[in-house]
Coordinates of C-alpha atoms in Angstrom, one line a residue:
Chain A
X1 CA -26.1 5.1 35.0
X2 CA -25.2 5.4 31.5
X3 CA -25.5 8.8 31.4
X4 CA -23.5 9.1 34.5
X5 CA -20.8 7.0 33.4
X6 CA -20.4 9.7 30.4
X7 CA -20.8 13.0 32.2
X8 CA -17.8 11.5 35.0
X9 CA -15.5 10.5 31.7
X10 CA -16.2 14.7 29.9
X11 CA -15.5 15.7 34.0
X12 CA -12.3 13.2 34.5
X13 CA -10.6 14.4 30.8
X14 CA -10.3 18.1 32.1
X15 CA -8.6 17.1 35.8
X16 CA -6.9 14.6 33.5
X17 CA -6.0 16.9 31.5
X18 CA -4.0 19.0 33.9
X19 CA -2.7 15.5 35.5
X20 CA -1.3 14.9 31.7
X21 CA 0.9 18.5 32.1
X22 CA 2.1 17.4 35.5
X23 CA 3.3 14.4 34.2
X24 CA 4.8 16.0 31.1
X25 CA 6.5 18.8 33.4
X26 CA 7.8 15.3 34.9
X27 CA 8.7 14.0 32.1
X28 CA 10.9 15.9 30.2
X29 CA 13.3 17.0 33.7
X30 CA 13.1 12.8 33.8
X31 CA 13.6 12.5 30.0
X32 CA 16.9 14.7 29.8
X33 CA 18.5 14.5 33.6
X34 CA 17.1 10.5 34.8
X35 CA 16.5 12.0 37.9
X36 CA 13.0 12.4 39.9
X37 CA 12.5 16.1 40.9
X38 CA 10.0 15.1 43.6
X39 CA 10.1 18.9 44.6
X40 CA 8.4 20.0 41.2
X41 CA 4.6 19.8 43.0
X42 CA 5.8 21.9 45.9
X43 CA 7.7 24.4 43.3
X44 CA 4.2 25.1 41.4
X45 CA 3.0 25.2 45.3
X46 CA 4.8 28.6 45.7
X47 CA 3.1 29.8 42.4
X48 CA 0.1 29.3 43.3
X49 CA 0.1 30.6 46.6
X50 CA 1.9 33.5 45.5
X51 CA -1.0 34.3 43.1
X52 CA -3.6 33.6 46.0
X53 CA -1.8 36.3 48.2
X54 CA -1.7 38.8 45.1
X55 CA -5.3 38.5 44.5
X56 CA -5.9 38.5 48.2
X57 CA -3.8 41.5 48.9
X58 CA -4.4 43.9 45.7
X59 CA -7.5 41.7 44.6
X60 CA -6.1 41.7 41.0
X61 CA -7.8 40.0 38.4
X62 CA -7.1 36.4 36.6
X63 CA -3.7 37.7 34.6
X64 CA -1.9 38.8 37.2
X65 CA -3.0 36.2 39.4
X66 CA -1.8 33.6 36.5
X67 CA 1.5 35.4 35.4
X68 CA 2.2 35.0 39.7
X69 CA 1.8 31.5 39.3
X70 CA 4.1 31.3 36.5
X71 CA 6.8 33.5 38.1
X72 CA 6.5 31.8 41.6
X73 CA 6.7 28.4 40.1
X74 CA 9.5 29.1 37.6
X75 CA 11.8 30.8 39.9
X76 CA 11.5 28.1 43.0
X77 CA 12.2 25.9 40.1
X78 CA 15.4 27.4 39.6
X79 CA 16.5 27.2 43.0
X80 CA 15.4 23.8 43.1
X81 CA 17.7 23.3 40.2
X82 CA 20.7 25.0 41.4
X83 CA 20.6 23.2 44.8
X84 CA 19.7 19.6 44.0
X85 CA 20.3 19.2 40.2
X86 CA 23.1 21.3 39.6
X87 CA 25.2 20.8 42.4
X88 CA 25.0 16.9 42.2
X89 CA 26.8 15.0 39.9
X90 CA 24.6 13.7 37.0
X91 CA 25.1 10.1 38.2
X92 CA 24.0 10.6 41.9
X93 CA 20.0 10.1 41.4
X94 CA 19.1 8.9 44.6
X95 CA 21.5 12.0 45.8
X96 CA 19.3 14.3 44.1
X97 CA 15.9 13.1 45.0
X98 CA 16.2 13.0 48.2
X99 CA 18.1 16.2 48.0
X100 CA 14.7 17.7 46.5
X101 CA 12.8 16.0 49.0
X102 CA 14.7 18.0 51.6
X103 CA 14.0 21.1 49.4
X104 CA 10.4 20.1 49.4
X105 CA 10.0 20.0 53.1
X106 CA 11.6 23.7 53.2
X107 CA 9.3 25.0 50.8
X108 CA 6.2 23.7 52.6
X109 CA 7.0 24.5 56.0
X110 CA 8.1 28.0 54.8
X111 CA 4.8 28.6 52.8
X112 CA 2.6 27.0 56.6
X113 CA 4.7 30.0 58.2
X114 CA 3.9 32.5 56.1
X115 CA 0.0 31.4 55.9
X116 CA -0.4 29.7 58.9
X117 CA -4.4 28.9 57.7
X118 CA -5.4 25.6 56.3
X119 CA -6.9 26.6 53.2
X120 CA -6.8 30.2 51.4
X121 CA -9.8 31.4 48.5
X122 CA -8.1 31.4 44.6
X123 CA -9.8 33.6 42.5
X124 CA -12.3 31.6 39.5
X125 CA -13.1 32.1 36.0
X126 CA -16.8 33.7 37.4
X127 CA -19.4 34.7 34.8
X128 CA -18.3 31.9 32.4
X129 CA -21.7 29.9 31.7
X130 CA -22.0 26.4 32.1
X131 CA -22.0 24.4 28.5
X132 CA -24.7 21.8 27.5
X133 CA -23.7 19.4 25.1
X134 CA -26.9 17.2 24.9
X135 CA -27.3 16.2 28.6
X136 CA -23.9 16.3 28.9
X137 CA -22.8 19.1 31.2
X138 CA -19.4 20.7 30.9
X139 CA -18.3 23.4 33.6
X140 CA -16.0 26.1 31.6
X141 CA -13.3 25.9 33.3
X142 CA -13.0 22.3 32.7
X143 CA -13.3 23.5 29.1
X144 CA -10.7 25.9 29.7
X145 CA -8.4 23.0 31.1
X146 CA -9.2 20.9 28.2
X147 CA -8.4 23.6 25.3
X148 CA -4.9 25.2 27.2
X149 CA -3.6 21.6 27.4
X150 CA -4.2 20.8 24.4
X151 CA -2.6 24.3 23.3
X152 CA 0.3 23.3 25.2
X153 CA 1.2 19.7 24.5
X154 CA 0.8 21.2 20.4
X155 CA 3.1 23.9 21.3
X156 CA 5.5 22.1 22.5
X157 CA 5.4 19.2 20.5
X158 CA 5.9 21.8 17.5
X159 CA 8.8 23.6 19.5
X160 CA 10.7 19.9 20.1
X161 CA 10.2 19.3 16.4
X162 CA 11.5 23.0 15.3
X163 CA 13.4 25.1 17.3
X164 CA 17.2 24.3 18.5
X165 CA 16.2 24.4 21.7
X166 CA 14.0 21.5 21.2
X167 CA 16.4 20.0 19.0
X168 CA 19.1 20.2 21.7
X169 CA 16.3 18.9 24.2
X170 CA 16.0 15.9 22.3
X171 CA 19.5 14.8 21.9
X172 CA 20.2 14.8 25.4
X173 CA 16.9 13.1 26.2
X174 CA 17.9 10.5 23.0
X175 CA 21.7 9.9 24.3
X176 CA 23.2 12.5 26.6
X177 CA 27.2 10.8 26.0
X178 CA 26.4 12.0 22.0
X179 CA 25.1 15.5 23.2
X180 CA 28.2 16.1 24.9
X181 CA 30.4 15.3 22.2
X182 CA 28.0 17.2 19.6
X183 CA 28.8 20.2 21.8
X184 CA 25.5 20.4 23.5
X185 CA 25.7 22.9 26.4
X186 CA 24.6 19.6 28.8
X187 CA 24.3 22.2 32.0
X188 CA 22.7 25.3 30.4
X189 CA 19.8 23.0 28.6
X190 CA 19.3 20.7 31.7
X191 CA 18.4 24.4 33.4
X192 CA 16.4 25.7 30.9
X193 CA 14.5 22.4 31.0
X194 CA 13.4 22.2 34.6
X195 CA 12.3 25.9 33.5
X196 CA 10.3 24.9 31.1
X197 CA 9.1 21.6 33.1
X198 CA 8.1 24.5 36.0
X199 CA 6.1 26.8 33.6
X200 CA 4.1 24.1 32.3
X201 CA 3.4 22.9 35.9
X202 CA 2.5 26.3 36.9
X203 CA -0.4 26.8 34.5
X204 CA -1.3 23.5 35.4
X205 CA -1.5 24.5 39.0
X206 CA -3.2 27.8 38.3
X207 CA -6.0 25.9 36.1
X208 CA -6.8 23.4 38.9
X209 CA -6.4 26.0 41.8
X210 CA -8.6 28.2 39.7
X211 CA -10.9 25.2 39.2
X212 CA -11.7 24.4 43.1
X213 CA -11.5 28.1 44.4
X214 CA -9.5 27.0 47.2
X215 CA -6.0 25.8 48.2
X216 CA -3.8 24.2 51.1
X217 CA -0.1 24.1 50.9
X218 CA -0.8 20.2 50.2
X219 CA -1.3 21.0 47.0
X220 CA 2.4 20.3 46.1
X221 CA 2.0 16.8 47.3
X222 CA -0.8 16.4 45.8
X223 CA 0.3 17.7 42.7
X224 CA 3.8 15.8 42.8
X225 CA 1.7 12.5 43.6
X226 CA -0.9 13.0 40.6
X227 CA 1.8 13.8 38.2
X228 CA 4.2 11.1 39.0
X229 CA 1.1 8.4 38.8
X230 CA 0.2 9.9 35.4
X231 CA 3.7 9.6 34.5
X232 CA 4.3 6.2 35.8
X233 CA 0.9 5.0 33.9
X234 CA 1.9 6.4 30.9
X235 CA 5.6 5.3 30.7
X236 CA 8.9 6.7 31.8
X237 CA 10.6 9.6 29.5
X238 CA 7.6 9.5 26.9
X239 CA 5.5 12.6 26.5
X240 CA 2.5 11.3 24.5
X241 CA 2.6 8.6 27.4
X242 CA 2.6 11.3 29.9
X243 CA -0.5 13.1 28.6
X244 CA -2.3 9.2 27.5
X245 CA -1.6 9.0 31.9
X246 CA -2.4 11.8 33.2
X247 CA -6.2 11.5 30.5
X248 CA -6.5 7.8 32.6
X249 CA -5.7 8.8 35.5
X250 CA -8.3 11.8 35.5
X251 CA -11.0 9.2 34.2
X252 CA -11.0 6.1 35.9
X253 CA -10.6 8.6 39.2
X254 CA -13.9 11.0 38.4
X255 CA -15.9 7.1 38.0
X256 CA -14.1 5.8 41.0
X257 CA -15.1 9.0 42.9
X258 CA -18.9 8.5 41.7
X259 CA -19.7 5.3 42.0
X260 CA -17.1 4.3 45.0
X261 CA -16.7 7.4 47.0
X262 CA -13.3 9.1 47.9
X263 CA -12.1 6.6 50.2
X264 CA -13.3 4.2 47.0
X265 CA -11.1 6.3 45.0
X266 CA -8.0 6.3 46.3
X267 CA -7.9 2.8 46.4
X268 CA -8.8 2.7 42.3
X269 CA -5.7 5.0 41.9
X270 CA -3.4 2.9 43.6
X271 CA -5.1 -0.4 41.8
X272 CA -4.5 1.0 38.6
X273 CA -0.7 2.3 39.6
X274 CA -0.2 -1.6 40.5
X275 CA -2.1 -3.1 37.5
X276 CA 0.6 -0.1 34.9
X277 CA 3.3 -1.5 36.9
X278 CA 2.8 -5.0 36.5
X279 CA 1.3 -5.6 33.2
X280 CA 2.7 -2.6 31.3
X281 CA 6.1 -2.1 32.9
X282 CA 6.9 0.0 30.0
X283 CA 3.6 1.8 30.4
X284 CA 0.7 2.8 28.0
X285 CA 2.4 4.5 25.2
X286 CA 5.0 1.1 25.3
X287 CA 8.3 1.0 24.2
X288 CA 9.2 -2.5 23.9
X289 CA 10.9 -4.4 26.0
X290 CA 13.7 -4.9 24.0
X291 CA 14.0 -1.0 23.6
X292 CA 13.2 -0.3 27.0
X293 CA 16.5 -2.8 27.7
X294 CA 18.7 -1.4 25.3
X295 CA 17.9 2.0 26.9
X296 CA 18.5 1.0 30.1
X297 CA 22.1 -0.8 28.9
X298 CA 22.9 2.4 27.6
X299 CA 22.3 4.4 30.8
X300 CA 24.6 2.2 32.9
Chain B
X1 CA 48.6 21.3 15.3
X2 CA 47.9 20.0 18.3
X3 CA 50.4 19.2 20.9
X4 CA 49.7 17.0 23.4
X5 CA 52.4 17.4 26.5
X6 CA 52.2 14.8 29.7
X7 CA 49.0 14.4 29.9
X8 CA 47.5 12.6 33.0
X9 CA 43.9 11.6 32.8
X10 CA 42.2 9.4 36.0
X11 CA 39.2 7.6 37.2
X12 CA 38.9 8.2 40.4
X13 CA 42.3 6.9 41.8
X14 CA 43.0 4.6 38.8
X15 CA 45.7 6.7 36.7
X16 CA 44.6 5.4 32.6
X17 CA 47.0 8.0 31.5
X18 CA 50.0 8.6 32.7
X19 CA 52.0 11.6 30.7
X20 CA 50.8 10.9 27.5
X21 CA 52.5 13.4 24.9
X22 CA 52.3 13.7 21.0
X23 CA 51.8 15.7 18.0
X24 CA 48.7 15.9 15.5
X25 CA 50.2 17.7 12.4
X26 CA 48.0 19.7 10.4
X27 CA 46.7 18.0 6.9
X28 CA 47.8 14.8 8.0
X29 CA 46.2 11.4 9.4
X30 CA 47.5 10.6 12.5
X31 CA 47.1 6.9 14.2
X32 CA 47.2 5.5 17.7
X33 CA 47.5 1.8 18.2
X34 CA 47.8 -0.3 21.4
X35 CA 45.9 -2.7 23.0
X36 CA 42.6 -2.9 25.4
X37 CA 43.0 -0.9 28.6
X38 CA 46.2 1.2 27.0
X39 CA 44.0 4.1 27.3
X40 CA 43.1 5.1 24.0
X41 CA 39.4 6.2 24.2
X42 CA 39.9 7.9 27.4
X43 CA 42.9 9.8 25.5
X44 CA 40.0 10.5 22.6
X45 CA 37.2 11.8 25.8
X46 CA 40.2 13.9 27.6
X47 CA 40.9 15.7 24.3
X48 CA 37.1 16.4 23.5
X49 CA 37.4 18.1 26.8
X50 CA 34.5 14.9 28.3
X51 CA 37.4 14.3 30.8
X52 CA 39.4 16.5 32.8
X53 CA 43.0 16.2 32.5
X54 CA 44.8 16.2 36.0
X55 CA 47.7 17.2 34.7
X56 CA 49.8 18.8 31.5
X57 CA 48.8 20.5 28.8
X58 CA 47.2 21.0 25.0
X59 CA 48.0 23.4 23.0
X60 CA 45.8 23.9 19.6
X61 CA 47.5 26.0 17.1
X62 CA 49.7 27.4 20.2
X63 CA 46.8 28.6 22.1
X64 CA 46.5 26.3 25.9
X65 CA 42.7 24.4 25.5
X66 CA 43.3 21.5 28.5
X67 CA 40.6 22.7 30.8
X68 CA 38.0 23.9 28.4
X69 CA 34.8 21.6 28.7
X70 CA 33.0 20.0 25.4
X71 CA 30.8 22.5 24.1
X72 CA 33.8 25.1 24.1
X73 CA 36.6 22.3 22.5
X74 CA 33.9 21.5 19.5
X75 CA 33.9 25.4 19.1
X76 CA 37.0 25.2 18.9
X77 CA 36.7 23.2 15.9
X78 CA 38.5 19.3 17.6
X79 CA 35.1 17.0 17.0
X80 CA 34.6 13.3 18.0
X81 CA 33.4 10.7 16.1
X82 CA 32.9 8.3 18.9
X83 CA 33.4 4.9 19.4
X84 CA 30.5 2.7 18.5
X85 CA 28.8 5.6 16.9
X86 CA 26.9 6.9 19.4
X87 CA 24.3 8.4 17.0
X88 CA 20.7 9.7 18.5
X89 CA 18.6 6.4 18.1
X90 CA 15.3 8.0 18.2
X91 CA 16.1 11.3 15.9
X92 CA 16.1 11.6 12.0
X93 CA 18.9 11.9 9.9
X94 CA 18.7 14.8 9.1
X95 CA 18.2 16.1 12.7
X96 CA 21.6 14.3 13.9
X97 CA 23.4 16.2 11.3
X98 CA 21.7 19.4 12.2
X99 CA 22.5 18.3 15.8
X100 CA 26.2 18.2 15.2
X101 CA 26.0 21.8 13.6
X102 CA 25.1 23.2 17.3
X103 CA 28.7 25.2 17.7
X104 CA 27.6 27.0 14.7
X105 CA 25.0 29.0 16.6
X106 CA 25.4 32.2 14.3
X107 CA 25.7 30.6 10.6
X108 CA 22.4 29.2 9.5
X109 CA 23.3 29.7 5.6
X110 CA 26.2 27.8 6.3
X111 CA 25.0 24.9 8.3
X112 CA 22.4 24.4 5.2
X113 CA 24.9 24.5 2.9
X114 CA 27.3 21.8 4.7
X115 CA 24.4 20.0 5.5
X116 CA 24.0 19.4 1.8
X117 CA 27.2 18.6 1.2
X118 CA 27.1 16.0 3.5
X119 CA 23.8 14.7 1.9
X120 CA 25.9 15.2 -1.1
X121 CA 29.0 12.7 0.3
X122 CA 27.0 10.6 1.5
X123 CA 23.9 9.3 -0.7
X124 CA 22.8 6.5 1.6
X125 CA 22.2 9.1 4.2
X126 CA 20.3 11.3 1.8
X127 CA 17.9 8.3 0.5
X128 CA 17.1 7.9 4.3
X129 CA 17.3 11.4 5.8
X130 CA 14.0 11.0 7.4
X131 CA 14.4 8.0 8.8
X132 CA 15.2 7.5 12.6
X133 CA 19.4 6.6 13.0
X134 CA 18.0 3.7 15.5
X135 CA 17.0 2.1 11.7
X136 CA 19.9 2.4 9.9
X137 CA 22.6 -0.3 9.6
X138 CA 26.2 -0.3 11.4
X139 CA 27.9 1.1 8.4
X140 CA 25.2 3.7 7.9
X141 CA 25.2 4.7 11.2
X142 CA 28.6 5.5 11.0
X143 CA 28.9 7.3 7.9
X144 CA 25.8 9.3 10.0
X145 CA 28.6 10.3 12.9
X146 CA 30.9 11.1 10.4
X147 CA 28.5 13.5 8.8
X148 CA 27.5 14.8 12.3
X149 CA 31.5 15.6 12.9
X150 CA 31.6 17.0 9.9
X151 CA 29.0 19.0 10.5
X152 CA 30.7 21.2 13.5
X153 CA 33.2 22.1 10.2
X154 CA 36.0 20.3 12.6
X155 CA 39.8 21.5 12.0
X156 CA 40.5 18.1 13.6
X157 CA 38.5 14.9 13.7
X158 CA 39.0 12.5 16.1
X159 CA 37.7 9.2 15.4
X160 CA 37.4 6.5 18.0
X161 CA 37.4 2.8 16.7
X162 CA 35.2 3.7 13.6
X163 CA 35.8 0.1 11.8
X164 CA 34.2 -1.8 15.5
X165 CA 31.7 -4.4 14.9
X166 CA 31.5 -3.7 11.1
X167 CA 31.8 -6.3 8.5
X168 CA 34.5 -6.5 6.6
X169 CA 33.4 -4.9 3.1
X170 CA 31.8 -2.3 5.2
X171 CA 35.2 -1.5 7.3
X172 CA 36.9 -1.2 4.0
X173 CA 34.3 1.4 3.2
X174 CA 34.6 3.4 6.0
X175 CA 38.2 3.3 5.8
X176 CA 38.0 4.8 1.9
X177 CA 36.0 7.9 3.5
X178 CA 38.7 8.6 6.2
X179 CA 40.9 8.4 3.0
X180 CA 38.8 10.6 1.3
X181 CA 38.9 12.7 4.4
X182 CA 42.7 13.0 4.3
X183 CA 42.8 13.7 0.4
X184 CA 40.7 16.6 1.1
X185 CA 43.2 17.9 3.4
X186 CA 41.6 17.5 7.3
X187 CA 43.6 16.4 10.0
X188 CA 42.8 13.4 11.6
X189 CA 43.4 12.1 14.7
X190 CA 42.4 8.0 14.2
X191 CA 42.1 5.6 17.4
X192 CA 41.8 1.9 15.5
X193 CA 41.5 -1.9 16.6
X194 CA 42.4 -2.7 12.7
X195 CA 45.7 -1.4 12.7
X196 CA 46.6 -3.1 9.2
X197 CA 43.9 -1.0 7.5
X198 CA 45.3 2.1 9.4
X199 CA 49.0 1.6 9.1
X200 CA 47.9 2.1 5.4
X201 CA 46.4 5.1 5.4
X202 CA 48.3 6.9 8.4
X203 CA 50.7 9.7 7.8
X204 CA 51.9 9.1 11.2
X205 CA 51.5 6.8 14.4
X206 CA 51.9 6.6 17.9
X207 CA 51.7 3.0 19.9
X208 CA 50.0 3.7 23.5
X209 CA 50.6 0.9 26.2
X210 CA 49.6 1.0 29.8
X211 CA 49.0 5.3 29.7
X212 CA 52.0 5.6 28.3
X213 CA 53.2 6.5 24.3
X214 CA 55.8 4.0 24.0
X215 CA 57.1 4.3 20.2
X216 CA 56.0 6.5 17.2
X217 CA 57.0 6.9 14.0
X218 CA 55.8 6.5 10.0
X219 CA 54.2 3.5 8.9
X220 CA 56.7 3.2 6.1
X221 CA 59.5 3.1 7.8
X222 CA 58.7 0.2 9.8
X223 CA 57.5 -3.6 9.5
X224 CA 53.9 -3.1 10.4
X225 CA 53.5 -7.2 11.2
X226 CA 56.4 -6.5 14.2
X227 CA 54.6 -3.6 15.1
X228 CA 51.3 -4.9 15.3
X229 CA 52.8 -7.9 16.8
X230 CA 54.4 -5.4 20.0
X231 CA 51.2 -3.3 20.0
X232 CA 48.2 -6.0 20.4
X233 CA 50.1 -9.6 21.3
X234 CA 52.0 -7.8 24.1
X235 CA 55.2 -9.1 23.3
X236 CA 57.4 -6.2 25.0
X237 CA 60.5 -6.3 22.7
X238 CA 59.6 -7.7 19.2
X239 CA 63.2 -9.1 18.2

C-alpha cells in the first residue's frame, strides 16, 4: 500500500510534470494578453500529429519526429494568433476565446479528415532500460519528462530574468498601460509569446505522445483541459504556480487512478478543481487577496 | 519644438478634444492647467501616440508624427511619465529603468552609463535598486518613473500629474527635480492638479477647458490666484 502509494506519486510527478508545461504555455499567453487561448491544446495537436505522419511515412527517427512537433505546434500557433488574438481588440476576451474555440473546432475536424482513424502509433524512446531506485520503479521516459521540464522551467526562468525579451515579457505581464508608454512593442511581444507558449507545449506534447505510443486527435482537448486545470490549481498568471499545478495535478491523478479506477479519477480531478477554486481562489502559489484585488482594479 | 495644430482626440463618440493646438518650445517647461474632464491626460496619451488622434496634426522638430503608435513616438525621443506613476509593481528597480531604456535597442554602453546616472540623481533609488517598485513609497515610486523617462534619453518629457496623492514635503520634492530637469536644459511638457507649484516653475502655460485651449500665456505676466481661480473654480470670466 505504502509502497504503492510512493511508486503512483514518482509515476504522477513525470505526467505532472508535462501538465506543469501545459499550464505554463497557458500561463504566460494569460500572463501578458488576459485572454484564455483555449485553442493552444489543439495547436500542439497538429504537432504531434504531424510528427506521427513523418515517422509513419519516412519512419524517421525521434529528432525529426520531435523538431515536427515543434514546427507543427509553433506555426498553428501563429495562425491561431493572427486570427483570434491579433485581430481582436485587447479588451474583447470573451471575443477571443470563443474566437479560438471556433479555431479549435477547425483544427480538429481538419486533422479527423486527414486521418480519418481513431488512434495513430507515435514513435517511443525504445531500448531505454527501466530504472530501479530501491523498489521504486521509474520508466525512462518518465525520467526523460521529469529532467526536460525541469530544463525548461530553468531556462526560461533564467531567460525572464536576463534577456530583453524576457524583460519586455515581464513588463507587459506586470502592467501592460506602463509597457506601452516605456515603448514596448505590445503587438510584436504578444506574438512572440504565444510562440514561445506553443514551443513549450509542443515538447510537452511530444514527451507525452512519446510516452503512450499512441494518439487520437483528442489529444488537444485533452491537453487544453489538463493544462488549464494545472493552471487554475496553481493560480492565474504565476508560473511557479503553474508548474506547483500541473506536479498536483499529475499526483493526486496517478493515486486516484490506482486506488479509484478511471471513472474514480476523473471525479478526484474535478474534486480537487472545486476544492482550488473555493479555498484557494488565488491558487497554490497565492498572491494575496489584497494583491490579487489591486490586480484586478488595475485591469478594469 | 513640438506643435500641436487642432487636434481631435475621441472615445468612441464622446469628442474629449476638440481642436486642441499649442507649442512646446525647446529648453523650456511648459504647463497645462484646467480642470477634471478638460482633457488633459488624454491630450498627454494622444501625444505618446496611446491614442489615435482623429484629426490635425503634430509636428516634432517639423517632421508630421500624429499617427505613429508608442513604441515609434518614444523612439522618437517624446516619453511619458504617467499619471499615478504606473511603475511595474512586481519588477526591481533597476529592471524598470532598464525597462524604460527599450527604444535604445542598439546602445548597450550607453544605457549602462545613463542607468548610472540615474542611480547617480537619484540615491534613494540606488539604496533600493533591488527591491521590487510595488515596495517603494509614493515619492519613490515617482522619482522611479522619472528615472524610467529618463531613461529612453527623451528630447521631451511629458509628465502627467506627477505631484497626485503625494504629501506635501514630498510634492515639493518632486517639483525641485522637474526644476532640476529644466536647469539642465530638457523640455518639458507638465500636466498638474497643483498649479501654484507649477505657475512657479513654468516657462509657459496653456489653460485647457472642455477640449478646448482657452488662454495661454507666461506665468509672470499674469495674476496666478485669477487664473487658478478661471482654471479649477470654473468661474468663466474672472473680473
Amino acid at each position: 500500500m505504502l509502497l504503492d502509494l510512493v511508486q503512483n506519486t514518482v509515476d504522477g510527478l513525470a505526467v505532472g510534470a508535462a501538465y506543469g508545461l501545459l499550464a505554463l504555455g497557458f500561463t504566460l499567453i494569460f500572463g501578458v494578453m488576459r485572454r484564455l487561448n483555449i485553442a493552444f491544446g489543439p495547436s500542439i495537436m497538429i504537432g504531434i500529429f504531424a510528427g506521427a505522419w513523418l515517422h509513419a511515412e519516412w519512419s524517421v527517427g525521434m529528432v525529426p519526429v520531435f523538431l515536427a512537433v515543434l514546427a507543427g505546434a509553433v506555426i498553428t500557433a501563429a495562425y491561431v494568433e493572427r486570427i483570434s488574438f491579433a485581430a481582436i481588440r485587447g479588451d474583447a476576451a470573451l471575443a477571443s476565446m470563443a474566437s479560438s474555440f471556433a479555431i479549435w473546432m477547425q483544427l480538429e475536424e481538419a486533422v479527423a479528415r486527414v486521418f480519418p482513424g481513431r488512434t495513430y502509433g507515435f514513435p517511443t524512446f525504445d531500448g531505454m532500460p527501466m530504472i530501479e531506485i530501491g523498489p521504486v520503479l521509474l520508466r525512462p521516459e518518465y525520467l526523460v519528462m521529469l529532467v526536460t521540464a525541469a530544463a525548461l522551467v530553468a531556462a526560461l526562468q533564467w531567460g525572464l530574468a536576463h534577456t530583453r525579451f524576457g524583460l519586455e515579457l515581464r513588463t507587459l505581464a506586470d502592467r501592460p498601460e506602463a509597457a506601452r508608454v516605456s515603448g514596448v512593442n505590445v503587438a510584436r511581444v504578444a506574438f512572440l509569446t504565444f510562440l514561445l507558449a506553443a514551443a513549450i507545449g509542443g515538447i510537452a506534447g511530444f514527451l507525452i505522445a512519446a510516452a503512450d505510443g499512441q494518439i487520437t486527435p483528442k489529444i488537444g482537448l485533452w491537453a487544453t483541459i489538463k493544462g488549464l486545470i494545472a493552471m487554475v490549481i496553481g493560480g492565474l498568471g504565476s508560473l511557479r504556480g503553474a508548474l506547483i499545478g500541473g506536479l498536483v495535478l499529475g499526483v493526486v491523478e496517478a493515486n486516484a487512478q490506482w486506488f479509484l479506477g478511471a471513472a474514480g479519477r476523473e471525479m478526484t480531478t474535478y474534486a480537487l478543481l472545486f476544492l482550488a477554486l473555493v479555498l484557494l481562489p488565488a491558487g497554490l502559489a497565492g498572491r494575496t487577496e489584497a494583491g490579487a484585488r489591486a490586480e484586478a482594479e488595475r485591469r478594469l | 519644438m513640438l506643435e500641436i495644430r487642432d487636434i481631435h482626440t475621441s472615445y468612441g463618440k464622446i469628442a474629449a478634444l476638440k481642436g486642441v493646438s499649442l507649442d512646446i518650445a525647446d529648453g523650456g517647461l511648459t504647463c497645462l492647467l484646467g480642470p477634471n474632464g478638460a482633457g488633459k491626460t488624454t491630450l498627454i496619451w494622444t501625444i505618446a501616440g496611446i491614442l489615435k488622434a482623429r484629426a490635425g496634426s503634430m509636428k516634432l522638430d517639423g517632421e508630421e508624427i500624429a499617427g505613429l503608435r508608442a513604441p515609434q513616438i518614444v523612439g522618437k525621443g517624446i516619453v511619458t511619465v504617467p499619471e499615478n506613476r504606473l511603475v511595474f509593481p512586481e519588477m526591481t528597480v533597476r529592471d524598470n529603468l532598464i525597462a524604460g531604456s527599450f527604444s535604445r535597442r542598439k546602445d548597450k554602453g550607453g544605457v549602462a552609463r545613463d542607468l548610472e546616472e540615474v542611480l547617480e540623481r537619484f540615491p534613494r533609488l540606488r539604496e533600493r535598486a533591488n527591491q521590487d517598485a510595488g515596495t517603494l513609497s509614493g515619492g519613490e515610486q515617482q522619482m522611479l518613473a522619472v528615472g524610467r523617462a529618463l531613461m529612453a534619453r527623451p528630447k521631451i518629457l511629458l509628465m502627467d500629474e506627477p505631484s497626485t496623492g503625494l504629501a506635501p514635503i514630498i510634492v515639493e520634492e518632486i517639483f525641485q527635480i522637474i526644476g532640476q530637469l529644466r536647469d539642465e536644459g530638457k523640455t518639458i511638457f507638465l500636466v498638474e492638479q497643483n498649479a501654484h507649484m507649477a505657475l512657479d516653475y513654468a516657462d509657459h502655460f496653456y489653460l485647457l477647458e472642455q477640449g478646448h485651449v482657452t488662454f495661454g500665456g507666461v506665468p509672470g505676466e499674469v495674476d496666478h490666484d485669477e487664473l487658478i481661480q478661471r482654471a479649477y473654480l470654473g468661474a468663466r470670466k474672472a473680473s
